[in-house]
Short mmCIF file of C-alpha atoms and ligand atoms in Angstrom, two decimals:
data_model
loop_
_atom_site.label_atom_id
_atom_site.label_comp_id
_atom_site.label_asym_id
_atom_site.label_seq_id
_atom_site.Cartn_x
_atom_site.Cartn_y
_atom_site.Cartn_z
CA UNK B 1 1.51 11.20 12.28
CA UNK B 2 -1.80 13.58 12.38
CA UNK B 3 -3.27 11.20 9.16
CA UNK B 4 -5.91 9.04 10.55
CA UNK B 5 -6.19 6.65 6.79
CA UNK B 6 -8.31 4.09 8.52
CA UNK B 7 -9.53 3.11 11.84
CA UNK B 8 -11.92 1.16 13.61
CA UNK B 9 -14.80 3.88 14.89
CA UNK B 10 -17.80 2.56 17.12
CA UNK B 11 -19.04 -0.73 14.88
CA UNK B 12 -18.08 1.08 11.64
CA UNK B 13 -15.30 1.39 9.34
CA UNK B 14 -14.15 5.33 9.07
CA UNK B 15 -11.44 6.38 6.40
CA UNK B 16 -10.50 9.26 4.72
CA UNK B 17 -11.48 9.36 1.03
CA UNK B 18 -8.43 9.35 -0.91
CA UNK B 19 -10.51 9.87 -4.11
CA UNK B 20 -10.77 13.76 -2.95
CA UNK B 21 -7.49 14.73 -2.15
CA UNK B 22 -6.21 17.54 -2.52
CA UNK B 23 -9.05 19.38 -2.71
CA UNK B 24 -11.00 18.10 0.27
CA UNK B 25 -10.54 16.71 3.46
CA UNK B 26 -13.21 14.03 3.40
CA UNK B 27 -13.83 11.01 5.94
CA UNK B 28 -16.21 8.46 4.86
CA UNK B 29 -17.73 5.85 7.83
CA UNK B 30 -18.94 2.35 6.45
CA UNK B 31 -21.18 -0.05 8.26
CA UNK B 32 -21.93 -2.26 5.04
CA UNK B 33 -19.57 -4.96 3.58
CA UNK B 34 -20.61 -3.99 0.38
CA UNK B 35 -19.92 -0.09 0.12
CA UNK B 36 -16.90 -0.71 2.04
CA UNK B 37 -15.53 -3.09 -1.47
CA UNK B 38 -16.62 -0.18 -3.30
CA UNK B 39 -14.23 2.36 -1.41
CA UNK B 40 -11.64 -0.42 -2.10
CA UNK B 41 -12.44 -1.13 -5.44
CA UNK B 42 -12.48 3.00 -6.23
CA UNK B 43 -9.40 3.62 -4.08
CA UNK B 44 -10.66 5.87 -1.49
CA UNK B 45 -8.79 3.53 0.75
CA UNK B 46 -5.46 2.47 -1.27
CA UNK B 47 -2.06 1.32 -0.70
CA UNK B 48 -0.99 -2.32 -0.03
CA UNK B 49 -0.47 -2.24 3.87
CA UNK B 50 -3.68 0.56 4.72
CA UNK B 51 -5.22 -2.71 2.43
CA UNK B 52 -3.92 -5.50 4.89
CA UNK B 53 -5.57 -3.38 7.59
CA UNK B 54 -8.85 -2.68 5.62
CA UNK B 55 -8.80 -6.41 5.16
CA UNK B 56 -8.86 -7.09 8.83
CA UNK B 57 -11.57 -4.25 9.60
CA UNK B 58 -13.66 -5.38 6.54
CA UNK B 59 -13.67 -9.38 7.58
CA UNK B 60 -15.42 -8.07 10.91
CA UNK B 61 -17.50 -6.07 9.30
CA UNK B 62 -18.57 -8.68 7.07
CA UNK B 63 -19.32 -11.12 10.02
CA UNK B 64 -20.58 -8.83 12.89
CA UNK B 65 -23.87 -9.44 12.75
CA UNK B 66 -24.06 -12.93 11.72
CA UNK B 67 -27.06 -14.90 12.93
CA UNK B 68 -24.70 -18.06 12.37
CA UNK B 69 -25.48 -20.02 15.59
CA UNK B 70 -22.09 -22.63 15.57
CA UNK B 71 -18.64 -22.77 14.00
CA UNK B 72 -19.80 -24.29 10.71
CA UNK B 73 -22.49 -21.88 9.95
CA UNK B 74 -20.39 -19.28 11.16
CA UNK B 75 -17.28 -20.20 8.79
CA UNK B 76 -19.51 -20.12 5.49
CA UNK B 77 -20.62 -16.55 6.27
CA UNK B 78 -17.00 -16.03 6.66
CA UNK B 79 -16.28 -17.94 4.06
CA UNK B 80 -18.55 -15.61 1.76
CA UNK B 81 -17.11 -12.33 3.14
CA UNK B 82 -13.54 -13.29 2.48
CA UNK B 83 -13.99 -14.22 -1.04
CA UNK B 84 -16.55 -11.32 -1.27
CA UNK B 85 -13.71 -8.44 -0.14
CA UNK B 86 -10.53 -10.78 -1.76
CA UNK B 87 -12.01 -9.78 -5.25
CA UNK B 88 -11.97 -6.13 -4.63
CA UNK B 89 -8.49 -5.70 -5.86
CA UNK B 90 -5.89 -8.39 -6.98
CA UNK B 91 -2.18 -7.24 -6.55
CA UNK B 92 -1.70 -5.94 -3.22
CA UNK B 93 -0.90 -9.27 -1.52
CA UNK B 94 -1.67 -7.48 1.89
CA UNK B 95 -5.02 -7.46 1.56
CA UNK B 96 -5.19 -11.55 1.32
CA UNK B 97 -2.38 -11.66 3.79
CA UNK B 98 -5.03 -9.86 6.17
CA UNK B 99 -8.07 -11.78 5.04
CA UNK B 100 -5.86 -14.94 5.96
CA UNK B 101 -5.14 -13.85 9.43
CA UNK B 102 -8.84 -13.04 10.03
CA UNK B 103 -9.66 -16.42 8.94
CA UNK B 104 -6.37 -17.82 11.16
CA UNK B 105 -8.42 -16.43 14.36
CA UNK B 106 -11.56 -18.14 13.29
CA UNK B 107 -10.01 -21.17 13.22
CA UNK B 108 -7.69 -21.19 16.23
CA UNK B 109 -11.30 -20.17 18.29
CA UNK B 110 -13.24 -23.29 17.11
CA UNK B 111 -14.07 -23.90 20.63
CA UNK B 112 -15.75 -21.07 21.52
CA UNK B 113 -19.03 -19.71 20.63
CA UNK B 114 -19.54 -17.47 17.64
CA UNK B 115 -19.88 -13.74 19.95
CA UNK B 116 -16.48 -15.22 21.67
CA UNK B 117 -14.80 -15.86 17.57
CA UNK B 118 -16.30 -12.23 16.70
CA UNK B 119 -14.52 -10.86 19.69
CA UNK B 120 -11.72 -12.51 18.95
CA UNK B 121 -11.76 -11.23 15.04
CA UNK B 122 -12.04 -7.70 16.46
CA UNK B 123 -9.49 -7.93 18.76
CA UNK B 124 -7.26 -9.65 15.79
CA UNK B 125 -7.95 -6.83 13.62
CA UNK B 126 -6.96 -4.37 16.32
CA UNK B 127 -3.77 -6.13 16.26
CA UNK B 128 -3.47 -5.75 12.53
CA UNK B 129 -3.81 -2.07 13.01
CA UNK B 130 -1.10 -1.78 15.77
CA UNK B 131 1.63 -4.11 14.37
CA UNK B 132 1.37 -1.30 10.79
CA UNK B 133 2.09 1.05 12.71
CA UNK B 134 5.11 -0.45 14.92
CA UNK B 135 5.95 -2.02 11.36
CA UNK B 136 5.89 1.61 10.08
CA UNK B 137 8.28 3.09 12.43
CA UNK B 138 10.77 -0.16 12.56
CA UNK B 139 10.77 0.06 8.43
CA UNK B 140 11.65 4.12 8.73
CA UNK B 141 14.59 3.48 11.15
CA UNK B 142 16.26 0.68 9.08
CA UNK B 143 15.64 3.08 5.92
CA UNK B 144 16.62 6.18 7.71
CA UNK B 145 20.43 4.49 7.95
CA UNK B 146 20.96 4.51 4.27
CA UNK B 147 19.72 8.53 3.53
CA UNK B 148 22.80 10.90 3.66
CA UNK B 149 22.12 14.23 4.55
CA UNK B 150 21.20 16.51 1.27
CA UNK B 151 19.94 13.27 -0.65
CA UNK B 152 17.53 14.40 -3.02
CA UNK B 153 14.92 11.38 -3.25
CA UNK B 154 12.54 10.63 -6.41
CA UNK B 155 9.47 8.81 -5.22
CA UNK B 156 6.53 7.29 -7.17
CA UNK B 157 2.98 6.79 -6.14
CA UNK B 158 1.88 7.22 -2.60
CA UNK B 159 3.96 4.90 0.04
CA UNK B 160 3.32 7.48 3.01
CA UNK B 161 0.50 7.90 5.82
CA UNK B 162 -1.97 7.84 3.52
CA UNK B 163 -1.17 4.28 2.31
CA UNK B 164 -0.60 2.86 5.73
CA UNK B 165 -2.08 2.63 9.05
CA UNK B 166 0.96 5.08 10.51
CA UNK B 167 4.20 6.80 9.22
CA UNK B 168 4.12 5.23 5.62
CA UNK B 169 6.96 2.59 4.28
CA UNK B 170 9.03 5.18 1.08
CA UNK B 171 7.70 8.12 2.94
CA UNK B 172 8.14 6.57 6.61
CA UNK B 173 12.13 6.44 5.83
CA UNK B 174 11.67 10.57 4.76
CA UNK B 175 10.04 11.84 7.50
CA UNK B 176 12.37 9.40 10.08
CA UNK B 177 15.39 11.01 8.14
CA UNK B 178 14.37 14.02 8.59
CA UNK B 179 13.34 13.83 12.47
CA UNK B 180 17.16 12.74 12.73
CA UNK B 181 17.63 16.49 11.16
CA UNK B 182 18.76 15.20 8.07
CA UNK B 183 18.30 17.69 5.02
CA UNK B 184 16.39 16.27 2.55
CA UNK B 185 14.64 16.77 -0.87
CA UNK B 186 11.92 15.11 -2.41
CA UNK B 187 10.85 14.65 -6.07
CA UNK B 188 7.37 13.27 -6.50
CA UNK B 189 6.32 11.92 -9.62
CA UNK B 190 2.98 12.77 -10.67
CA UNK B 191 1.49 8.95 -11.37
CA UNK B 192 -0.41 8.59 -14.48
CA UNK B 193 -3.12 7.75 -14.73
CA UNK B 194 -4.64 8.13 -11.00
CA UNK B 195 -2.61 10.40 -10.08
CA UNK B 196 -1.32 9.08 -6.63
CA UNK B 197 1.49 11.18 -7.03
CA UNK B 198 0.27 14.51 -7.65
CA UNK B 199 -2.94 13.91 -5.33
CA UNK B 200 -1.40 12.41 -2.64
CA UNK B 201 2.22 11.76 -1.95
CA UNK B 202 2.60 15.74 -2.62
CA UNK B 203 -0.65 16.79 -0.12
CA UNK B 204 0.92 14.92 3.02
CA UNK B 205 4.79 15.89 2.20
CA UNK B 206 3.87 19.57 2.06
CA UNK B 207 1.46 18.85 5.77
CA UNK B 208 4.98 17.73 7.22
CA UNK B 209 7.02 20.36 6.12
CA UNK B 210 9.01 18.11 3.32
CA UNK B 211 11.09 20.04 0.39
CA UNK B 212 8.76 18.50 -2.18
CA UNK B 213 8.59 19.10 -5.69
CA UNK B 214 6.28 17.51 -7.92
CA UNK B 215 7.39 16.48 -12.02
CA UNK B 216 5.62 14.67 -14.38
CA UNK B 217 6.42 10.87 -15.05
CA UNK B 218 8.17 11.23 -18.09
CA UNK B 219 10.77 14.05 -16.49
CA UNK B 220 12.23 11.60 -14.49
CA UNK B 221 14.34 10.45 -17.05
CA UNK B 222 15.50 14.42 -17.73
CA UNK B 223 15.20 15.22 -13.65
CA UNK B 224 18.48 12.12 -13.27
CA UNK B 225 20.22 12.89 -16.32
CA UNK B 226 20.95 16.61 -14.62
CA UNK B 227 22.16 14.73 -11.59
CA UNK B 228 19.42 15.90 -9.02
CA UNK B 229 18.35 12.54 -7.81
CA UNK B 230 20.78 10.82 -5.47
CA UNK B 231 18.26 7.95 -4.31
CA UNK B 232 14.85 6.26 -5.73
CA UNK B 233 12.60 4.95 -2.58
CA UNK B 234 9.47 3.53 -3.30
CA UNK B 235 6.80 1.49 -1.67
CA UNK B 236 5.71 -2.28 -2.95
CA UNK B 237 2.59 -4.15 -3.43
CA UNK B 238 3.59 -7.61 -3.29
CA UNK B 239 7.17 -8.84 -3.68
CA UNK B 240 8.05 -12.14 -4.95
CA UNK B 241 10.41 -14.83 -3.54
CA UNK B 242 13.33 -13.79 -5.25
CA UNK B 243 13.16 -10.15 -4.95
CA UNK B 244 10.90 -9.00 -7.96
CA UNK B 245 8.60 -6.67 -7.11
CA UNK B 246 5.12 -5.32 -8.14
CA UNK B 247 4.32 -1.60 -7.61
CA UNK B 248 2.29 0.94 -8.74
CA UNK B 249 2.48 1.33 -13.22
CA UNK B 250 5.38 3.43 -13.78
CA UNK B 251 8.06 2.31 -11.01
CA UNK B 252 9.85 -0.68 -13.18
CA UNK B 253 10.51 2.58 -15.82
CA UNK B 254 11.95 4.92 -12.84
CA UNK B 255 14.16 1.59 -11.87
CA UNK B 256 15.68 1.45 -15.74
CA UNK B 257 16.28 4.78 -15.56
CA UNK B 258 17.79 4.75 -11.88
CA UNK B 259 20.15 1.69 -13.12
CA UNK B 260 20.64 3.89 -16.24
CA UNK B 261 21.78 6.80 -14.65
CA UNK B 262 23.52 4.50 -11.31
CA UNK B 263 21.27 5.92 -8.73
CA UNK B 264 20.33 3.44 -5.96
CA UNK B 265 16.84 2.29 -6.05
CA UNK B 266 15.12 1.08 -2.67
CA UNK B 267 11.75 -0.44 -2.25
CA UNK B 268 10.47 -0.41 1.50
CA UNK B 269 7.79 -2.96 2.35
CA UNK B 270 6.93 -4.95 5.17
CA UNK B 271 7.01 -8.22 5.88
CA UNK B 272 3.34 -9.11 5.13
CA UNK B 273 4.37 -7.55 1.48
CA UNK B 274 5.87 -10.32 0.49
CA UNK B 275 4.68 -13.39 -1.42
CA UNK B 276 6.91 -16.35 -0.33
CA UNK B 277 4.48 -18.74 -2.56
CA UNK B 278 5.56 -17.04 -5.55
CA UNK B 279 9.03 -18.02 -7.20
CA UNK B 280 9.29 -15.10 -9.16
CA UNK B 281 7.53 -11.65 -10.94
CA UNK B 282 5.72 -13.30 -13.64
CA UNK B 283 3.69 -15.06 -11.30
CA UNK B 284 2.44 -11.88 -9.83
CA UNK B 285 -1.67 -11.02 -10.96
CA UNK B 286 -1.93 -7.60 -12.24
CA UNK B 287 -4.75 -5.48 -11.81
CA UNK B 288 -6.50 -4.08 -15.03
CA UNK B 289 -8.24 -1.07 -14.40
CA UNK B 290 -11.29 0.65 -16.80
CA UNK B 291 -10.17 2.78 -19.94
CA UNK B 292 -12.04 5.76 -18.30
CA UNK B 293 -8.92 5.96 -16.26
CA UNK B 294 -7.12 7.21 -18.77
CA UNK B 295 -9.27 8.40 -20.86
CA UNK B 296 -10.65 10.86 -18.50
CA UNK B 297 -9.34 12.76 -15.51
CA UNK B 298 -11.03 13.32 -12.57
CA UNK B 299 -14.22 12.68 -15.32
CA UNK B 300 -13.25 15.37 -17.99
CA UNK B 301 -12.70 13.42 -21.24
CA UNK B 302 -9.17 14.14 -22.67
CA UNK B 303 -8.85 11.10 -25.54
CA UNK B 304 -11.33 10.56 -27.95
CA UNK B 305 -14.52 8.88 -27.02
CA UNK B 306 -14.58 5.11 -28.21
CA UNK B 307 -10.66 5.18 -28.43
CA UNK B 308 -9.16 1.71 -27.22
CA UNK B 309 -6.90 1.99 -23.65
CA UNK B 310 -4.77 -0.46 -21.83
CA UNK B 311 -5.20 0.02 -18.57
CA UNK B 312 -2.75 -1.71 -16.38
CA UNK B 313 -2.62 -1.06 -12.82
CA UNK B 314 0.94 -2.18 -11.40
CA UNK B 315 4.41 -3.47 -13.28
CA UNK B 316 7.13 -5.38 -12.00
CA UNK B 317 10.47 -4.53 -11.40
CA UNK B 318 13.05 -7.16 -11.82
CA UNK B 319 14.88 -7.89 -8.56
CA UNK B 320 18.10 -7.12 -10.25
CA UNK B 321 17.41 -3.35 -10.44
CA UNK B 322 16.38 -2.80 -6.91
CA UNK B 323 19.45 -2.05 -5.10
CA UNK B 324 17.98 -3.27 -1.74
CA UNK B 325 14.86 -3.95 0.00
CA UNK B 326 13.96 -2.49 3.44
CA UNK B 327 11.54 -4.09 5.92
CA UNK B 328 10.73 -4.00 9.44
CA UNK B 329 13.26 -6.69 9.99
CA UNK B 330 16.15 -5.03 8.49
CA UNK B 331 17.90 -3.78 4.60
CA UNK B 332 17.89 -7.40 2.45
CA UNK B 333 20.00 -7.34 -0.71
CA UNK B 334 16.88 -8.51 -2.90
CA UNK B 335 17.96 -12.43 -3.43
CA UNK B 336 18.32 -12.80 0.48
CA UNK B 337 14.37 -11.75 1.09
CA UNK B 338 13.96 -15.51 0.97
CA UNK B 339 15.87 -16.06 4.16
CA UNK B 340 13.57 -13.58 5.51
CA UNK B 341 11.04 -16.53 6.16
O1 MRU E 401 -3.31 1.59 -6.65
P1 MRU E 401 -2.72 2.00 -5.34
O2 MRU E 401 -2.79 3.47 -5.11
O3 MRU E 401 -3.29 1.20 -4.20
O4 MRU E 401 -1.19 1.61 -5.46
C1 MRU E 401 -0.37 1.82 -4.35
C2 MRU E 401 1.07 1.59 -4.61
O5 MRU E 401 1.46 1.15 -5.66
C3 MRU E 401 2.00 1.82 -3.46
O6 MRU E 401 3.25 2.23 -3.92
C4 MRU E 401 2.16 0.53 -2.66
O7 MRU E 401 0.90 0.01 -2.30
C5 MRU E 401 2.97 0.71 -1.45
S1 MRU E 401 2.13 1.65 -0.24
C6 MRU E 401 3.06 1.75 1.16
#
C-alpha cells in the first residue's frame, strides 16, 4: 500500500494531514508532544488503529528527552504524557490500548536504566507499527472469504490506509478481494459532518483503481431499497464485550437500514479494537465534537450563526444487527467475540 499514514521518521513523528485531503497531499513532521495532540485532537491523524499506533509513537515522543535520572522519576514523566495524549480523543479504545502497552514496556524494564526503557519504548512502538500492518493483511484475508464476486459494498467513514498503519480493516477486505480478481463495487457514503467519506475513503479507492461511487448519507436508505448493495463493511472504534460496537456517527443508521432491507452488515476490527472491560454499548464514552462542525464546512458557515448543534462524534450499533465481526484472528458471530480473549 503506497499510503505512508504515519511513521516513525528520524526522532520525529511524520503523518500525512488528513485534514487536507483531497485537495492536497500534505505530510506534517512533529517533534513536540503537544502539537502532535493537536493533529489528534483535529484529525489530521484519525482512525482507531492509525490511533493505537500514534499512541505508541506519541508516548516516545513524550518521554525522549526526559532528564528523569531513575525509574520513579522516569514513570511520572510518563505518567504525565500518557494522561496528557489519553485526553486527545475518547472513543477509539486503540489509542489507550497503545498508551497501555507503552506503559507495559516501562514497567517490564524496571531494571534497566532510563536510555535502556526509552530504547525499549521505541523499539515497542516499532512493534506496534508492524503487528497493524500484519494485523491489516490477516483481517483482509479472513474478510476477503465472505465477498462474492460482483458484490456491490456500501461503506461508511474511512476504515482504509488512511486509518491504519497498512492495508486498512473495511477497505483492507476490498482491495484483498479484489487482488484475488474479484469484481467489486463500492458505495461510499459521504460522512456528515467531517466528511471522512467524501474526503477520504473516496481519494484512496479511486488511487487503487476501486469502482467507487460516492452518495450522500441519507441515499443509503434509497441506494438498498433499489437492490444495489449486496454487503455493508465497515470499520470499528471500540467494540464491546458482547458484540456492540461504536463507529463513526451514521453507521448504527446504515445497520437499521441493512437489517431493513436484509443485507449483511460486517464490521472489521482488530483485536486491540475491542474493549473486553466493557459488558456492553452503553458503557462506551462518546466523543462530542464543537458545533462549528456542523455548522460550518471546511470553515464556510452554512447554519445560522448562534444556532444550537449536537455534535456527536460516534453511535453504537447493537450487536444484534451486525451480521459478523472480522478480525485478524478469524469471522466471530458477534456474541462469540468474548471467547476471543
Ligand atoms: O473520527 P474518525 O475519523 O477517527 O473516525 C474513524 C472511524 O469511525 C473509523 O470507521 C474507525 O476508526 C475504524 S478505522 C479502521
Amino acid at each position: 500500500m503506497a499510503i505512508a499514514t504515519i511513521k516513525w521518521d528520524n526522532g520525529a513523528i511524520k503523518i500525512i494531514d488528513q485534514t487536507l485531503l483531497p485537495n492536497k497531499l500534505v505530510y506534517l513532521k512533529f517533534k513536540d508532544l503537544k502539537g502532535f495532540w493537536h493533529a489528534i485532537k483535529k484529525l489530521q491523524v484519525r482512525g482507531a488503529p492509525a490511533l493505537g499506533v500514534a499512541a505508541a509513537y506519541g508516548a516516545y515522543l513524550g518521554i525522549q528527552n526526559s532528564r528523569a535520572k531513575n525509574y520513579n522519576g522516569f514513570m511520572r514523566d510518563l505518567g504525565k504524557v500518557i494522561k496528557f495524549l489519553g485526553s486527545a480523543r475518547p472513543t477509539a479504545v486503540n489509542l489507550f490500548w497503545g498508551l497501555d502497552r507503552m506503559r507495559a514496556v516501562a514497567v517490564k524494564n524496571k531494571d534497566k536504566n532510563v536510555a535502556a526503557i526509552k530504547k525499549a519504548m521505541l523499539s515497542e512502538a516499532h512493534r506496534v507499527f508492524e503487528e497493524d500492518r500484519a494485523i491489516c493483511r490477516r483481517m483482509a484475508d479472513h474478510g476477503a472469504r465472505l465477498i462474492k464476486n460482483s458484490d456491490v459494498i456500501l461503506t461508511h467513514c474511512n476504515a482504509g490506509a488512511l486509518a491504519t498503519a497498512d492495508y486498512g480493516t473495511a477497505l483492507g477486505v476490498v482491495y484483498r478481494a479484489k487482488e484475488q480478481g474479484k469484481r467489486i463495487k463500492v458505495y461510499a457514503d459521504e460522512t456528515r459532518p467531517l466528511l471522512q467519506g467524501a474526503r477520504l475513503t473516496a481519494w484512496e479507492l479511486m488511487r487503487e483503481g476501486i469502482d467507487v461511487t460516492l452518495i450522500c448519507d441519507n441515499m443509503a436508505a434509497h441506494v438498498m431499497g433499489q437492490g444495489k448493495i449486496t454487503k455493508v463493511i465497515v470499520g470499528a472504534d471500540r467494540i464491546a464485550r458482547n458484540g456492540d460496537t461504536a463507529n463513526k456517527i451514521g453507521t448504527y443508521g446504515v445497520a437499521v437500514l441493512a437489517k431493513y432491507h436484509k443485507i449483511p452488515f460486517y464490521v472489521v476490527a482488530p483485536v486491540s479494537t475491542i474493549d473486553f472491560s466493557l459488558e456492553n454499548g452503553r458503557q462506551i464514552p462518546i466523543e462530542e465534537r464543537g458545533s462549528d462542525e456542523i455548522t460550518t464546512i471546511q470553515g464556510r458557515r452554512i447554519a445560522p450563526k448562534g444556532v444550537a448543534a449536537y455534535c456527536p462524534a460516534f453511535d453504537v450499533t447493537p450487536s444484534r444487527l451486525i451480521t459478523a465481526i472480522v478480525t485478524e484472528k478469524g469471522v466471530f458471530k458477534p456474541d462469540e467475540i468474548k471467547r476471543i480473549r
